[in-house]
């Protein structure tokens, strides 16, 4: 073999290491690509997780500690119904409520109530029903006109006060009311309005459930009160604009604010995919492409000031509580209230949503998820995935955990800081998932590959052990040529005995599967000490003299010393412990008459007791230079005679049950 070939054989470990790094990096890129594709083509899961992170961030905003805008809610509550009767109230009572609110100096009154039908409690309506159903004529001569037709009175009240009516857009195929009078958003537009329609990108209504035209005309202002939660049932955003019949219409909150504080200019900034922002004078309201705004909830329900409608009607409210404020009229009474789940509160009154939106606009307290947010998060997914794969492929577990932890903390803190200071919501959830998934999967991959390497090294170590044992055994064979088959046979005898005894109560703890395997590997070394015995004695054809026999006995000590010396250099390696035990004690006898130490009974290691019987059986049934073999049956009889003398009684009992296997092993590995 040339020096170059030798050098090439030494290179694979480095090449293998580089190959592993490249594999980790490649898998990391693949995992990142899979997550990026999931975010691109199946965004629902990502949006759900983004919502949850938004809910986590929202309560910690410093704006939640700021004073509320001057918004008051006039509540048709339980007490109002007890004092003034069940809902719906007669139209004259509603007119009285609006009149009294207006007289207290409010800037505008947003009515979160729909008046889609004429008042059925008016005298005109009752007279018509009596005539139609019973044929009776109800005389109304002398009754004031406003009592005959409260709707007319209500319209007059609406026209005298800064009232804003609410209505609802419909989005299914069911047709809405006809002849509706709605009030579109005033103002100009700036930028591209889209190519497929006049207001492409904005939520589009298919129909509308509206107020009677007489009311809409009298009020002069109206806005829709549609509120719908996200896919998980939590309300986080509300449409500020809806397109219907080619025109844009404002929400009830926006219309009420404009009525209270008419802006000098209303400007819509439009992009290719939809509205970008709405300007009211110098206030820029950021919009999503669909014309929605994220709601900056200030806390749980009833954060704003609530005034019972009963107190207003009864004149129990001082003017100072409403003067100069924006009011909304709604209901929280049982069976009537429209409750929504929000990040703060699972039972948040619907009328307070409109109040919160007005508060956000007046305080310029906006939360915004820009159009580029999803693209930015996708790029962060790719960046985090690639960086995590690079770190994991280049560093160990400790540094990887530290660096990825720092990176994850930076992304989390950065997202939180941007949201708190700028109100811009960039979710770190998917980028962090990219880090977590890559860390988990690539760490598993590295662990799996290391486990494979460990198994391979264990297999190689086992092969080295076997090769070492075979080499040492071969060394014995060079001195004693009759031991070749003897080694194979005794190895199998010992394993067979151990398998037969592993469930025996006395042997169960020592003879587990691992120890049985090690015993089998160690058995061939039982006579390794013979390499230290003189050929004159080792190869003598006749009976040994007492001094020669004493010299032969020393092979047990020679074997123990050699194997213990190797064990001391290699460390505590089990197979060598069994090996020197066997080499040292396999000529001890149960009755204590053996050598080299004269150990007896349980003092003899289990390995030595097993080897003693295996060695004796093979010595009896094999030809030696100093004796002929005996038959299997004769050997069984001789071993039985030595039960409790030479051999452990339980080992002999196991041998008797396994004697046919011993016969088969003897035939299979017979000397040539």
Short mmCIF file of C-alpha atoms in Angstrom, two decimals, residues 10-240:
data_model
loop_
_atom_site.label_atom_id
_atom_site.label_comp_id
_atom_site.label_asym_id
_atom_site.label_seq_id
_atom_site.Cartn_x
_atom_site.Cartn_y
_atom_site.Cartn_z
CA UNK A 10 -7.09 8.12 7.28
CA UNK A 11 -9.31 10.86 5.75
CA UNK A 12 -12.85 9.39 6.03
CA UNK A 13 -13.53 10.64 9.61
CA UNK A 14 -13.03 14.27 8.51
CA UNK A 15 -15.02 13.72 5.35
CA UNK A 16 -17.76 12.05 7.35
CA UNK A 17 -17.89 15.02 9.73
CA UNK A 18 -18.21 17.48 6.84
CA UNK A 19 -20.84 15.26 5.29
CA UNK A 20 -22.86 15.28 8.52
CA UNK A 21 -22.68 19.09 8.73
CA UNK A 22 -23.84 19.39 5.14
CA UNK A 23 -26.70 16.96 5.78
CA UNK A 24 -27.88 18.93 8.82
CA UNK A 25 -27.75 22.18 6.84
CA UNK A 26 -29.64 20.60 3.93
CA UNK A 27 -32.36 19.18 6.17
CA UNK A 28 -32.67 22.55 7.89
CA UNK A 29 -33.23 24.28 4.57
CA UNK A 30 -35.82 21.64 3.61
CA UNK A 31 -37.70 22.03 6.90
CA UNK A 32 -37.64 25.80 6.51
CA UNK A 33 -38.95 25.52 2.96
CA UNK A 34 -41.78 23.28 4.16
CA UNK A 35 -42.80 25.77 6.85
CA UNK A 36 -42.55 28.66 4.41
CA UNK A 37 -44.79 26.78 1.94
CA UNK A 38 -47.27 26.01 4.73
CA UNK A 39 -47.43 29.71 5.58
CA UNK A 40 -47.83 30.58 1.90
CA UNK A 41 -50.48 28.07 0.88
CA UNK A 42 -52.20 27.25 4.20
CA UNK A 43 -52.13 30.48 6.20
CA UNK A 44 -55.03 29.60 8.53
CA UNK A 45 -52.85 27.97 11.19
CA UNK A 46 -50.38 30.84 11.11
CA UNK A 47 -53.16 33.41 11.37
CA UNK A 48 -54.65 31.59 14.35
CA UNK A 49 -51.28 31.66 16.15
CA UNK A 50 -50.75 35.30 15.17
CA UNK A 51 -54.11 36.19 16.70
CA UNK A 52 -53.11 34.55 19.98
CA UNK A 53 -49.85 36.48 20.11
CA UNK A 54 -51.74 39.71 19.39
CA UNK A 55 -54.06 38.90 22.30
CA UNK A 56 -51.01 38.38 24.48
CA UNK A 57 -49.46 41.73 23.54
CA UNK A 58 -52.57 43.88 23.73
CA UNK A 59 -53.11 44.05 27.53
CA UNK A 60 -49.52 45.21 28.13
CA UNK A 61 -49.79 48.34 25.95
CA UNK A 62 -49.01 51.59 27.78
CA UNK A 63 -51.97 53.26 26.00
CA UNK A 64 -54.30 51.23 28.21
CA UNK A 65 -53.30 53.48 31.10
CA UNK A 66 -54.11 56.74 29.26
CA UNK A 67 -57.35 58.69 29.96
CA UNK A 68 -60.32 57.74 27.82
CA UNK A 69 -61.73 59.98 25.11
CA UNK A 70 -64.92 61.89 25.99
CA UNK A 71 -67.33 59.13 25.00
CA UNK A 72 -70.40 58.15 27.03
CA UNK A 73 -72.78 55.22 26.55
CA UNK A 74 -76.48 55.68 27.31
CA UNK A 75 -77.54 52.17 28.25
CA UNK A 76 -81.03 50.73 27.87
CA UNK A 77 -80.33 48.40 30.78
CA UNK A 78 -82.42 46.19 33.07
CA UNK A 79 -83.41 49.14 35.27
CA UNK A 80 -84.63 51.07 32.23
CA UNK A 81 -86.88 48.19 31.22
CA UNK A 82 -88.24 47.84 34.76
CA UNK A 83 -89.10 51.54 34.96
CA UNK A 84 -90.33 52.17 31.40
CA UNK A 85 -91.50 48.80 30.13
CA UNK A 86 -90.21 46.09 27.86
CA UNK A 87 -88.40 46.64 24.58
CA UNK A 88 -89.19 47.78 21.94
CA UNK A 89 -90.31 51.02 23.47
CA UNK A 90 -92.97 53.17 21.85
CA UNK A 91 -91.43 55.53 19.37
CA UNK A 92 -92.39 58.57 21.42
CA UNK A 93 -90.32 57.25 24.34
CA UNK A 94 -87.30 56.77 22.12
CA UNK A 95 -87.85 60.29 20.79
CA UNK A 96 -87.95 61.58 24.36
CA UNK A 97 -84.68 59.79 25.15
CA UNK A 98 -82.90 61.28 22.12
CA UNK A 99 -84.38 64.72 22.89
CA UNK A 100 -83.15 64.62 26.50
CA UNK A 101 -79.67 63.39 25.49
CA UNK A 102 -79.43 66.20 22.96
CA UNK A 103 -80.55 68.76 25.53
CA UNK A 104 -77.65 67.78 27.78
CA UNK A 105 -75.18 69.19 25.27
CA UNK A 106 -73.73 66.12 23.56
CA UNK A 107 -71.78 66.59 20.34
CA UNK A 108 -73.49 63.68 18.58
CA UNK A 109 -75.70 60.69 19.32
CA UNK A 110 -74.87 57.32 17.70
CA UNK A 111 -77.92 55.05 17.79
CA UNK A 112 -76.93 51.37 17.90
CA UNK A 113 -80.58 50.54 17.23
CA UNK A 114 -82.40 49.83 13.96
CA UNK A 115 -85.75 51.50 13.21
CA UNK A 116 -86.77 49.52 10.15
CA UNK A 117 -90.57 49.52 10.68
CA UNK A 118 -93.26 52.05 11.62
CA UNK A 119 -94.19 52.27 15.28
CA UNK A 120 -96.81 49.57 15.92
CA UNK A 121 -97.88 51.27 19.19
CA UNK A 122 -99.04 54.50 17.50
CA UNK A 123 -102.77 55.28 17.51
CA UNK A 124 -102.85 55.30 13.72
CA UNK A 125 -101.39 51.78 13.64
CA UNK A 126 -103.75 50.55 16.35
CA UNK A 127 -106.78 52.12 14.60
CA UNK A 128 -105.82 50.38 11.35
CA UNK A 129 -105.42 46.98 13.04
CA UNK A 130 -108.77 47.28 14.86
CA UNK A 131 -110.56 48.15 11.63
CA UNK A 132 -108.88 45.31 9.73
CA UNK A 133 -109.18 42.59 12.35
CA UNK A 134 -112.36 43.48 14.27
CA UNK A 135 -114.23 45.95 12.05
CA UNK A 136 -114.11 48.59 14.79
CA UNK A 137 -113.62 52.30 14.24
CA UNK A 138 -111.45 54.09 16.77
CA UNK A 139 -112.22 57.78 17.01
CA UNK A 140 -109.06 59.91 17.29
CA UNK A 141 -110.65 63.33 16.95
CA UNK A 142 -108.89 65.86 19.16
CA UNK A 143 -105.77 63.70 19.67
CA UNK A 144 -102.55 65.68 19.09
CA UNK A 145 -100.81 64.87 15.81
CA UNK A 146 -97.58 63.78 17.47
CA UNK A 147 -99.51 61.12 19.42
CA UNK A 148 -101.30 59.91 16.34
CA UNK A 149 -98.03 59.48 14.47
CA UNK A 150 -95.01 59.21 16.84
CA UNK A 151 -92.75 58.39 13.87
CA UNK A 152 -93.24 61.92 12.62
CA UNK A 153 -92.38 63.23 16.05
CA UNK A 154 -89.29 61.00 16.20
CA UNK A 155 -88.16 62.29 12.79
CA UNK A 156 -88.47 65.87 14.03
CA UNK A 157 -86.39 65.01 17.12
CA UNK A 158 -83.72 63.42 14.95
CA UNK A 159 -83.54 66.52 12.77
CA UNK A 160 -83.09 68.83 15.78
CA UNK A 161 -80.31 66.82 17.40
CA UNK A 162 -76.97 65.57 16.08
CA UNK A 163 -78.28 62.03 15.72
CA UNK A 164 -76.59 59.30 13.66
CA UNK A 165 -78.68 56.26 12.75
CA UNK A 166 -77.29 52.76 12.59
CA UNK A 167 -78.05 50.15 9.93
CA UNK A 168 -76.71 46.76 8.93
CA UNK A 169 -75.24 45.52 5.66
CA UNK A 170 -76.13 42.03 4.47
CA UNK A 171 -73.56 39.77 2.81
CA UNK A 172 -75.62 36.75 1.75
CA UNK A 173 -77.92 36.41 -1.22
CA UNK A 174 -81.02 37.45 0.74
CA UNK A 175 -82.23 40.79 -0.60
CA UNK A 176 -82.35 43.71 1.80
CA UNK A 177 -84.85 46.53 2.10
CA UNK A 178 -85.59 48.67 -0.93
CA UNK A 179 -85.65 52.45 -1.04
CA UNK A 180 -83.03 52.81 1.68
CA UNK A 181 -81.51 56.21 2.26
CA UNK A 182 -77.88 55.85 3.27
CA UNK A 183 -75.22 58.48 3.76
CA UNK A 184 -71.99 57.79 1.89
CA UNK A 185 -68.61 58.84 3.23
CA UNK A 186 -67.80 62.39 2.14
CA UNK A 187 -64.33 63.24 0.92
CA UNK A 188 -61.78 62.77 -1.82
CA UNK A 189 -59.55 59.88 -2.75
CA UNK A 190 -55.88 59.78 -3.49
CA UNK A 191 -54.08 57.06 -5.44
CA UNK A 192 -55.05 54.02 -7.48
CA UNK A 193 -58.56 52.80 -6.69
CA UNK A 194 -58.02 49.42 -8.30
CA UNK A 195 -58.58 48.03 -11.75
CA UNK A 196 -61.51 45.64 -11.37
CA UNK A 197 -63.97 47.97 -9.71
CA UNK A 198 -64.34 51.43 -8.26
CA UNK A 199 -63.46 50.33 -4.73
CA UNK A 200 -61.74 46.98 -5.27
CA UNK A 201 -60.52 45.32 -2.07
CA UNK A 202 -63.07 46.80 0.35
CA UNK A 203 -65.72 44.60 1.95
CA UNK A 204 -68.73 44.70 -0.36
CA UNK A 205 -72.31 44.55 0.90
CA UNK A 206 -74.95 42.65 -1.07
CA UNK A 207 -77.95 44.14 0.67
CA UNK A 208 -78.88 46.34 3.60
CA UNK A 209 -81.30 46.31 6.52
CA UNK A 210 -81.97 50.03 6.97
CA UNK A 211 -84.06 52.57 8.84
CA UNK A 212 -87.25 54.07 7.48
CA UNK A 213 -86.32 56.71 4.89
CA UNK A 214 -88.16 59.39 6.87
CA UNK A 215 -85.78 58.82 9.78
CA UNK A 216 -82.66 58.67 7.62
CA UNK A 217 -83.61 61.87 5.85
CA UNK A 218 -84.34 63.64 9.14
CA UNK A 219 -81.13 62.53 10.84
CA UNK A 220 -78.91 63.44 7.92
CA UNK A 221 -76.21 60.97 9.00
CA UNK A 222 -75.94 57.21 9.38
CA UNK A 223 -73.39 54.44 9.59
CA UNK A 224 -73.40 50.66 9.61
CA UNK A 225 -72.97 48.77 12.88
CA UNK A 226 -71.74 45.43 11.45
CA UNK A 227 -69.38 43.69 13.84
CA UNK A 228 -67.96 40.26 13.07
CA UNK A 229 -65.27 38.29 14.93
CA UNK A 230 -62.23 36.56 13.46
CA UNK A 231 -62.28 32.87 12.59
CA UNK A 232 -61.56 31.87 16.19
CA UNK A 233 -64.59 33.79 17.49
CA UNK A 234 -62.62 36.69 18.99
CA UNK A 235 -63.34 40.26 17.91
CA UNK A 236 -60.13 42.11 17.06
CA UNK A 237 -61.04 44.29 14.09
CA UNK A 238 -64.03 46.15 12.73
CA UNK A 239 -64.75 47.43 9.21
CA UNK A 240 -64.49 51.21 9.02
#
